[in-house]
Coordinates of C-alpha atoms in Angstrom, one line a residue:
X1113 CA 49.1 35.2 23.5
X1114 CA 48.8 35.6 19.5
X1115 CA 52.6 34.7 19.0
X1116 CA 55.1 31.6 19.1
X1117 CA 58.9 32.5 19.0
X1118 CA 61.0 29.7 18.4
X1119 CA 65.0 30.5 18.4
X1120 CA 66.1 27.9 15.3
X1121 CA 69.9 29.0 15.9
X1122 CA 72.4 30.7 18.5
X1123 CA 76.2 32.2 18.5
X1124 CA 76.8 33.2 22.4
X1125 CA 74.0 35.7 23.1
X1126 CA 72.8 36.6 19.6
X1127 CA 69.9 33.9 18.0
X1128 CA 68.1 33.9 15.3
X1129 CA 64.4 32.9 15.3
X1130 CA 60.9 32.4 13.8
X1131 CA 58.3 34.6 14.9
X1132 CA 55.1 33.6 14.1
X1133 CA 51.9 36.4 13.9
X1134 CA 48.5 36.5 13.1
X1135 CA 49.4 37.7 9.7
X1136 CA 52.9 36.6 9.4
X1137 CA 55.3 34.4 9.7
X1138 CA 58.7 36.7 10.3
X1139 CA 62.5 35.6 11.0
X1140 CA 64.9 37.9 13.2
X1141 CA 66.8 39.5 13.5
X1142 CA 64.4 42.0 11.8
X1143 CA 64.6 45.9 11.2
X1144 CA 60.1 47.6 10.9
X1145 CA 60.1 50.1 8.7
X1146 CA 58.1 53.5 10.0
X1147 CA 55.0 53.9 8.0
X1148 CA 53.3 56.9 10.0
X1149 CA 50.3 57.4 8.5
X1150 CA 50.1 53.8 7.2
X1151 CA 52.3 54.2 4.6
X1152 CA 56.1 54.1 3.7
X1153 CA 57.0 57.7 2.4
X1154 CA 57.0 57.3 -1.8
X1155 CA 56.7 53.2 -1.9
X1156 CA 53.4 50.9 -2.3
X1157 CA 52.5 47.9 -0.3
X1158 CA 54.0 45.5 -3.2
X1159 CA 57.3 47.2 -3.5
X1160 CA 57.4 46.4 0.4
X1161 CA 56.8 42.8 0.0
X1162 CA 59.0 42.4 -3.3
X1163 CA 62.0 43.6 -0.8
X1164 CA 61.4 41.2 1.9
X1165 CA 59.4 43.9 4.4
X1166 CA 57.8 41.7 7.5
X1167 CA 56.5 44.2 10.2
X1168 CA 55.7 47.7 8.8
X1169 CA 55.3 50.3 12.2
X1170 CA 52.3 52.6 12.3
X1171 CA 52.4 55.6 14.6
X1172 CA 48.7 55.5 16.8
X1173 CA 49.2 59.2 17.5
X1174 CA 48.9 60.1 13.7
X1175 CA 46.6 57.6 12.7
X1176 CA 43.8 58.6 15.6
X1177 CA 44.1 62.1 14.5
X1178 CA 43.6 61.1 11.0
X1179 CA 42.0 59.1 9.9
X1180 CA 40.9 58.5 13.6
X1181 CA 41.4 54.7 15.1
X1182 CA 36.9 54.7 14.6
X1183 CA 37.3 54.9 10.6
X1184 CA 40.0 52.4 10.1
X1185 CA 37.6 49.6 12.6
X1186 CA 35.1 50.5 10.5
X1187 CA 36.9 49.7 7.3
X1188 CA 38.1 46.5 8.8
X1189 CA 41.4 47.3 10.1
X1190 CA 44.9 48.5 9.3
X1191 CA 45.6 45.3 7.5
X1192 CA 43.2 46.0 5.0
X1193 CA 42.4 49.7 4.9
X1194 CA 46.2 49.9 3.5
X1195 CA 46.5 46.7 1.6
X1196 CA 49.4 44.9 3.8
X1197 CA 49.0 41.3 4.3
X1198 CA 52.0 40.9 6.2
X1199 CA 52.2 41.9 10.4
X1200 CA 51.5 45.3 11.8
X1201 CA 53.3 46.8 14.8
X1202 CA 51.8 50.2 16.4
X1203 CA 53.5 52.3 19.2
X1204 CA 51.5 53.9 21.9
X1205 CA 51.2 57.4 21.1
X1206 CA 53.1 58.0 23.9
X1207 CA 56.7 59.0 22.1
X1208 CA 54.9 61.2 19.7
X1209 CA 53.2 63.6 22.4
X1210 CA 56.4 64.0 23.9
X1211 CA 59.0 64.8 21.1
X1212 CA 56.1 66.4 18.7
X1213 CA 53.7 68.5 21.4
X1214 CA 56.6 70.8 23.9
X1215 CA 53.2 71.5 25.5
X1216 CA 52.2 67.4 26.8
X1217 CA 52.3 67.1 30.6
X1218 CA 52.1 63.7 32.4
X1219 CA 50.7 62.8 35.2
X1220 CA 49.5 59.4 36.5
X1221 CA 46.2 59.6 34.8
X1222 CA 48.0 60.0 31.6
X1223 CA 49.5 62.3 29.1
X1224 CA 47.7 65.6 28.3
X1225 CA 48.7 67.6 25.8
X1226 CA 47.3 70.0 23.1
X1227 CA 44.8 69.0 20.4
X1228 CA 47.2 69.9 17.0
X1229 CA 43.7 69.7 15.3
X1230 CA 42.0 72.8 17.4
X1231 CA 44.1 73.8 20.5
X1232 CA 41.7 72.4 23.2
X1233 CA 43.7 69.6 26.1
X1234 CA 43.3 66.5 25.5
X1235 CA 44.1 63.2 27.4
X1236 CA 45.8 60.2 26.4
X1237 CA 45.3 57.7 29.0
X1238 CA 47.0 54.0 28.9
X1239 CA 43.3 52.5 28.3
X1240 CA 42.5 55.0 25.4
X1241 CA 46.3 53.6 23.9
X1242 CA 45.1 50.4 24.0
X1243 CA 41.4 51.0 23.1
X1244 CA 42.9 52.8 19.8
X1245 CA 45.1 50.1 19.0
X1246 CA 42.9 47.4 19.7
X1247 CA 40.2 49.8 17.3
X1248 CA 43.9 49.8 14.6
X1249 CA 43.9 45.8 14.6
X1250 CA 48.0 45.3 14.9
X1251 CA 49.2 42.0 15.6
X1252 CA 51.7 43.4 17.9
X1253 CA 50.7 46.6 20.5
X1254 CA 52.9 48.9 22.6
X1255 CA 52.0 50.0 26.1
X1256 CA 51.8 53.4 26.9
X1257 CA 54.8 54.4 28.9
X1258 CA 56.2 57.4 30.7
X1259 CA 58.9 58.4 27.8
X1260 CA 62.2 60.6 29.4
X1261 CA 65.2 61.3 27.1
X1262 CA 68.0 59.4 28.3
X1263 CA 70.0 62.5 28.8
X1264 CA 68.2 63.2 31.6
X1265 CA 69.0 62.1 34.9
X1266 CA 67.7 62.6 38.3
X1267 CA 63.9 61.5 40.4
X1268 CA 62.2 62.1 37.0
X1269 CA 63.9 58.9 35.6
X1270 CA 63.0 57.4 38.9
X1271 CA 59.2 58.0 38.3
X1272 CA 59.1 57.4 35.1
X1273 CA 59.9 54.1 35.4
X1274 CA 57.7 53.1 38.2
X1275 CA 54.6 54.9 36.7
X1276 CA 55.4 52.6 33.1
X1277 CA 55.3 49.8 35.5
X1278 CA 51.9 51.0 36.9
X1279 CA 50.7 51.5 33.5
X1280 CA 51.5 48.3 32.7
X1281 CA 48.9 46.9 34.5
X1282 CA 46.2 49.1 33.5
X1283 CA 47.2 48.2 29.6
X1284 CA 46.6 44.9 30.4
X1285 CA 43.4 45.4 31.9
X1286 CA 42.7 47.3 28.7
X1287 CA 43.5 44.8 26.6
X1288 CA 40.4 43.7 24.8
X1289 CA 42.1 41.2 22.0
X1290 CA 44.5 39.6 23.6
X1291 CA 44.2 36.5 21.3
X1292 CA 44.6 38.0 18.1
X1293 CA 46.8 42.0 19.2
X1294 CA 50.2 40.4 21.3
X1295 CA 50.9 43.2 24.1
X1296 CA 54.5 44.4 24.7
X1297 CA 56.1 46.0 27.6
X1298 CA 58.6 48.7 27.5
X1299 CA 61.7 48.2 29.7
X1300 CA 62.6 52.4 31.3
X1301 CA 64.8 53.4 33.5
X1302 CA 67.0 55.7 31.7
X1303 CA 71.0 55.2 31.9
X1304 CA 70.5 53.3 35.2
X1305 CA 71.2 49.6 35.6
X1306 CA 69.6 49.5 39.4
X1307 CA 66.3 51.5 37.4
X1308 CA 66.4 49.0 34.5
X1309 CA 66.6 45.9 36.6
X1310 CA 63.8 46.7 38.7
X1311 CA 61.5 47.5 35.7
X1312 CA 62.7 44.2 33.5
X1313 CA 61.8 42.1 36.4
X1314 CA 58.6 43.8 37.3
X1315 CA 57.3 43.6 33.5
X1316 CA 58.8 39.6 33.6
X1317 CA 56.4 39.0 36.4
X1318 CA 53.7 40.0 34.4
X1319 CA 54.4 37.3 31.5
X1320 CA 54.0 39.5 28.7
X1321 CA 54.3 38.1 24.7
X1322 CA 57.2 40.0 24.2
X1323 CA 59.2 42.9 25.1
X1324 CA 60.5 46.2 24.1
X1325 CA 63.6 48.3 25.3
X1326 CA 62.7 51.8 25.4
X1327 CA 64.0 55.1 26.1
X1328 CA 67.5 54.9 23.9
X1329 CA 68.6 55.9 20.6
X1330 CA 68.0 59.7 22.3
X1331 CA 71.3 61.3 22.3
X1332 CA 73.1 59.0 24.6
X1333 CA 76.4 58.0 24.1
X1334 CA 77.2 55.2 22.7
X1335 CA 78.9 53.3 25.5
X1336 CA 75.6 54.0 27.5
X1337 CA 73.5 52.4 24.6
X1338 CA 75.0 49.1 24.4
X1339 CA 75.6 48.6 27.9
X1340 CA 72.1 49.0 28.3
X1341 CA 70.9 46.5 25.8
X1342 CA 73.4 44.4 26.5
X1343 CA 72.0 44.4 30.4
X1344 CA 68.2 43.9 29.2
X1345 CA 68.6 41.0 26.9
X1346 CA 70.8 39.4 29.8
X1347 CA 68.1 39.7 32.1
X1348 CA 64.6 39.5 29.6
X1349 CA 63.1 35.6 28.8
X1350 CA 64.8 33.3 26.3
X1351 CA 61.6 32.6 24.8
X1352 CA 60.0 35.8 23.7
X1353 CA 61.0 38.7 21.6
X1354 CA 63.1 41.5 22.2
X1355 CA 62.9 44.8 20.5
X1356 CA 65.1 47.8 20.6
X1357 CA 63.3 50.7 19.7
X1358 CA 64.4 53.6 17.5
X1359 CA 67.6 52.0 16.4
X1360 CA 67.9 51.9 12.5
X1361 CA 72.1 52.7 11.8
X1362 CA 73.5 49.3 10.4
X1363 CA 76.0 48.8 12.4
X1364 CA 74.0 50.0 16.0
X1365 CA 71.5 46.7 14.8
X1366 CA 74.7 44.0 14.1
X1367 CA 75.7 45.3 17.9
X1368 CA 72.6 45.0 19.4
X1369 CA 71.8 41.9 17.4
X1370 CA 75.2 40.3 18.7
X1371 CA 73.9 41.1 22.0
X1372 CA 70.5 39.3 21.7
X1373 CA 68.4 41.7 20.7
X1374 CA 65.2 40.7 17.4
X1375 CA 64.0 43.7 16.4
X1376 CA 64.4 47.2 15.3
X1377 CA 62.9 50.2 13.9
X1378 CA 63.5 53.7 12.9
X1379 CA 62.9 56.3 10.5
X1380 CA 66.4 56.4 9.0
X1381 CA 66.7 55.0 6.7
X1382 CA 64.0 56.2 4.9
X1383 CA 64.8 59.8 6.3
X1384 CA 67.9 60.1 4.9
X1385 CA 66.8 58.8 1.9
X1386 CA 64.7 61.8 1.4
X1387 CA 68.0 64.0 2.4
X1388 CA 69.6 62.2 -0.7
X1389 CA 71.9 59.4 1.4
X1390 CA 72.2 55.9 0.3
X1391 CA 73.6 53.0 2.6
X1392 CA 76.2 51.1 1.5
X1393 CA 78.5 48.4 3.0
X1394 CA 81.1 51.1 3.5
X1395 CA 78.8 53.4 5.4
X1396 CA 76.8 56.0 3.4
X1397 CA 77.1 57.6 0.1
X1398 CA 76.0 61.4 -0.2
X1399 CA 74.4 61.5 -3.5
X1400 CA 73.6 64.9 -3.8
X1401 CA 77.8 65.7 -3.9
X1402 CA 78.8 67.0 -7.5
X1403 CA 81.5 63.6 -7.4
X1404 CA 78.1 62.0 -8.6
X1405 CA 77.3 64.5 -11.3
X1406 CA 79.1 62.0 -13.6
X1407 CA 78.8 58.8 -12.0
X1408 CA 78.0 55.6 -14.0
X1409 CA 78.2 53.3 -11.8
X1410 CA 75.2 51.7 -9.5
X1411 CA 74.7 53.4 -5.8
X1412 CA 76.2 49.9 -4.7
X1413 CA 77.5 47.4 -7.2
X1414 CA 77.0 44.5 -5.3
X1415 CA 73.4 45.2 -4.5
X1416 CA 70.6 43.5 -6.6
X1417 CA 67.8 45.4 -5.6
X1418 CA 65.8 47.1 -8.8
X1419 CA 67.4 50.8 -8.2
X1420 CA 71.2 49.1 -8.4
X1421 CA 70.7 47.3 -11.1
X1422 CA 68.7 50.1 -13.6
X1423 CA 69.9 53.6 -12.3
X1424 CA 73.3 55.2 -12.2
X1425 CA 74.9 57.7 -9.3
X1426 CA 74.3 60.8 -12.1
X1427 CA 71.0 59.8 -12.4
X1428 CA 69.9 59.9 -8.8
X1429 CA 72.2 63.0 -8.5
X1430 CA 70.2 65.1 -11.0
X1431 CA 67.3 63.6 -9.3
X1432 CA 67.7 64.3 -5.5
X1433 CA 65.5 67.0 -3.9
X1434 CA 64.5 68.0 -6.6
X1435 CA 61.7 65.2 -7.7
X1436 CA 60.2 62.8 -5.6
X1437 CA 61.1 60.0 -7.6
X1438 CA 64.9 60.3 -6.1
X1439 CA 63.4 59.9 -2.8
X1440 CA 61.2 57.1 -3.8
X1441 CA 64.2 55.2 -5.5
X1442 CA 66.4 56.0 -2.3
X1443 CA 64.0 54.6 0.1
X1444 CA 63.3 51.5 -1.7
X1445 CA 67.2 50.9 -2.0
X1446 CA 67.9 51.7 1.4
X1447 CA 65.0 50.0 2.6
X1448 CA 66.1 46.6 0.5
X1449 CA 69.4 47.1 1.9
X1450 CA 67.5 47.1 5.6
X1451 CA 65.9 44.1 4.9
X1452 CA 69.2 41.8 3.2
X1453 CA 71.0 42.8 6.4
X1454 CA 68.3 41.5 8.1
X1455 CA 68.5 38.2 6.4
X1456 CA 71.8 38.5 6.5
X1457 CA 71.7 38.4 10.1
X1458 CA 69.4 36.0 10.6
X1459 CA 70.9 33.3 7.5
X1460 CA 74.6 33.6 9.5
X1461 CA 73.5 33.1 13.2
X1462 CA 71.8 29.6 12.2
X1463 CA 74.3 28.6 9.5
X1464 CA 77.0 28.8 12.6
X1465 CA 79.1 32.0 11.1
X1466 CA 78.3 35.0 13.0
X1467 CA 81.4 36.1 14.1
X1468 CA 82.5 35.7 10.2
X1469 CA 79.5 38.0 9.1
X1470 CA 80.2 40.6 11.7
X1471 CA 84.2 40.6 10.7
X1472 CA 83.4 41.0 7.2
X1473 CA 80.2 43.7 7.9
X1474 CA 82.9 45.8 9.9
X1475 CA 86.2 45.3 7.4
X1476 CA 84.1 47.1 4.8
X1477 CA 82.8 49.9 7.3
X1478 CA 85.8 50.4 8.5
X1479 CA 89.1 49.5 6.0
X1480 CA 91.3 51.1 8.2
X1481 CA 90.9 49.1 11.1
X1482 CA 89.6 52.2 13.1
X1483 CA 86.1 50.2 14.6
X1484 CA 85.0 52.6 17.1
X1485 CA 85.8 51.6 21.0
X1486 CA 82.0 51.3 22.1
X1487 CA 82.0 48.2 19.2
X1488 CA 85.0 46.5 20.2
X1489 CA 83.6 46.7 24.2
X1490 CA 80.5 45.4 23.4
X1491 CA 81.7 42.4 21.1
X1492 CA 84.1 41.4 23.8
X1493 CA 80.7 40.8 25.9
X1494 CA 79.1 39.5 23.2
X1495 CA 81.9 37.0 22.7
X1496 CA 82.8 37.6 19.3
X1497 CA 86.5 38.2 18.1
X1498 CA 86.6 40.9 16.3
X1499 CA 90.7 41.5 16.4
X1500 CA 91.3 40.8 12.7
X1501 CA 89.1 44.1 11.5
X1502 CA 90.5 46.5 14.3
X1503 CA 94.2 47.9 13.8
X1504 CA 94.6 48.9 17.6

């Protein structure tokens, strides 16, 4: 195992820790930024560290079609073949053949799908995952699993599940760095608790470094969502990481966090940075609406990141979709915003005022007191009053 996690502070089910990498030494709660192609859309490597970034994500499907898993060992890694010091994460491949390829089929051997690159079938089997990640040089790797959208139900949730339980093993047996790459296993089993508990105990048994919840943030409603996290992080180990994966919305991570969840990625809020959006404690702001035409004032006045404190609203507005640099200075705003929540989170949990941060993190979201049912169930299990920032 090439991690320690040691929890330095607790409020009811959320913690916060210290995770210690091969390349880095991170504290969660923490939200990975997507960097497909080993790189953050329109920032640079620096810009990532000057805003706190600890884990960046790289997608294994895009980077072993280009600049193929081969190239990057040969240039000595992801690490270095992008210039990040700090940890890597990579997923499986898995998710992308699914969601990108209509044409992937999956079997036991593993997922076939088309060749983008020249048409022909090709294979992804859990041992080539694993190969091509151990080839990528991430200090943390994800197993192949047998991805399902939530919204569907019925056997094929059923198998999915047990066949990501079968792969498991053979990841595992893949696994060629096990001392310097730390394997995690991704919890399935759809919307079903009986599914879910049979898959978090089976990938328990097999004493993995850490472990993922997959197989949400699909369409599901929101009720579903944090029941099901709340169910995994009852039933995964104390001592090892737990990440939900695909979840980037602010207040989706402060919920999951409360429930014990350490980490989170997604392609939000970089996404909608390119569709002109900018996060703010009171939700988003649309900057591309002709309100900002005229606009003097920073995106958010209490933010100290270097786009709040040189640009205006009209400046960004003239900008937006229409030169990449409003892209670029939305991203590295909303992605500095990411990372002070994340500090946020961690900062209140050990100083002992979690339920304060949460109360005031939801007052601003929501002034009217209208917090959305699915938040006020799944504080009540995470034991934190929330009564003072709801009006019902």
């Amino acid at each position: 195992m090439a991690l320690r996690f040691e929890v330095l502070g607790r409020f009811n089910r959320a913690r916060a820790a210290r995770l210690t990498l091969p390349h880095f030494l991170c504290e969660t709660p923490l939200f990975m930024p997507v960097g497909t192609q080993g790189t953050i859309k329109g920032l640079t490597t620096n810009q990532l560290e000057e805003i706190g970034c600890q884990i960046i994500l790289g997608n294994t499907y895009h980077l072993a079609l280009r600049p193929t898993s081969e190239l990057i060992d040969e240039l000595g890694g992801l690490h270095k073949f992008m210039n990040w010091p700090r940890a890597l994460l990579t997923d499986s491949g898995g998710f992308q053949m699914v969601s990108l390829l209509h044409l992937a089929d999956i079997t036991e051997k593993g997922v076939t799908f088309q060749s983008p690159v020249d048409g022909k079938p090709m294979l992804l089997t859990p041992e080539e995952s694993i190969e091509i990640q151990n080839r990528i040089g991430a200090d943390i790797i994800m197993a192949l699993d047998d991805v399902v959208k939530t919204t569907i139900t019925g056997p094929r949730i059923e198998e999915a599940m047990y066949r990501t339980l079968r792969w498991i093993d053979r990841c595992i047996e893949a696994h060629k760095r096990p001392h310097e790459q730390n394997l995690f296993g991704i919890v399935q089993g759809g919307l079903d608790p009986v599914l879910r508990d049979i898959c978090v105990r089976g990938l328990v048994d097999r004493n993995l470094p850490g472990y993922a919840i997959g197989g949400l943030a699909g369409g599901e409603d929101k009720d579903s969502f944090w029941r099901v996290v709340a169910q995994c992080t009852a039933a995964l180990p104390e001592d090892k990481p737990r990440y939900v994966m695909g979840v980037g919305y602010p207040l989706d991570i402060v919920v999951c966090s409360a429930l014990g969840a350490d980490m989170y990625d997604c392609v939000y809020p970089t996404r909608t940075a390119r569709f002109g959006t900018a996060l703010v404690p009171e939700g988003v702001l649309r900057l591309k609406h002709q309100a900002m035409a005229d606009d003097t004032r920073p995106i958010d006045p209490t933010c100290a990141c270097l786009v709040c404190k040189n640009y205006t609203r009209a400046y960004i507005h003239c900008l937006v979709t229409k030169d990449a640099m409003g892209s670029q200075l939305l991203s590295y705003h909303n992605l500095y915003y990411m990372m002070k929540l994340s500090r946020n989170l961690h900062s209140s949990i050990v100083e002992g005022r979690f339920p304060e941060f949460v109360c005031t993190f939801l007052q601003k979201m929501f002034p009217k007191g209208d917090v959305p049912e699915w938040v006020c169930n799944a504080m009540e299990v995470a034991g934190i009053d929330i009564s003072s920032c709801c009006s019902s």
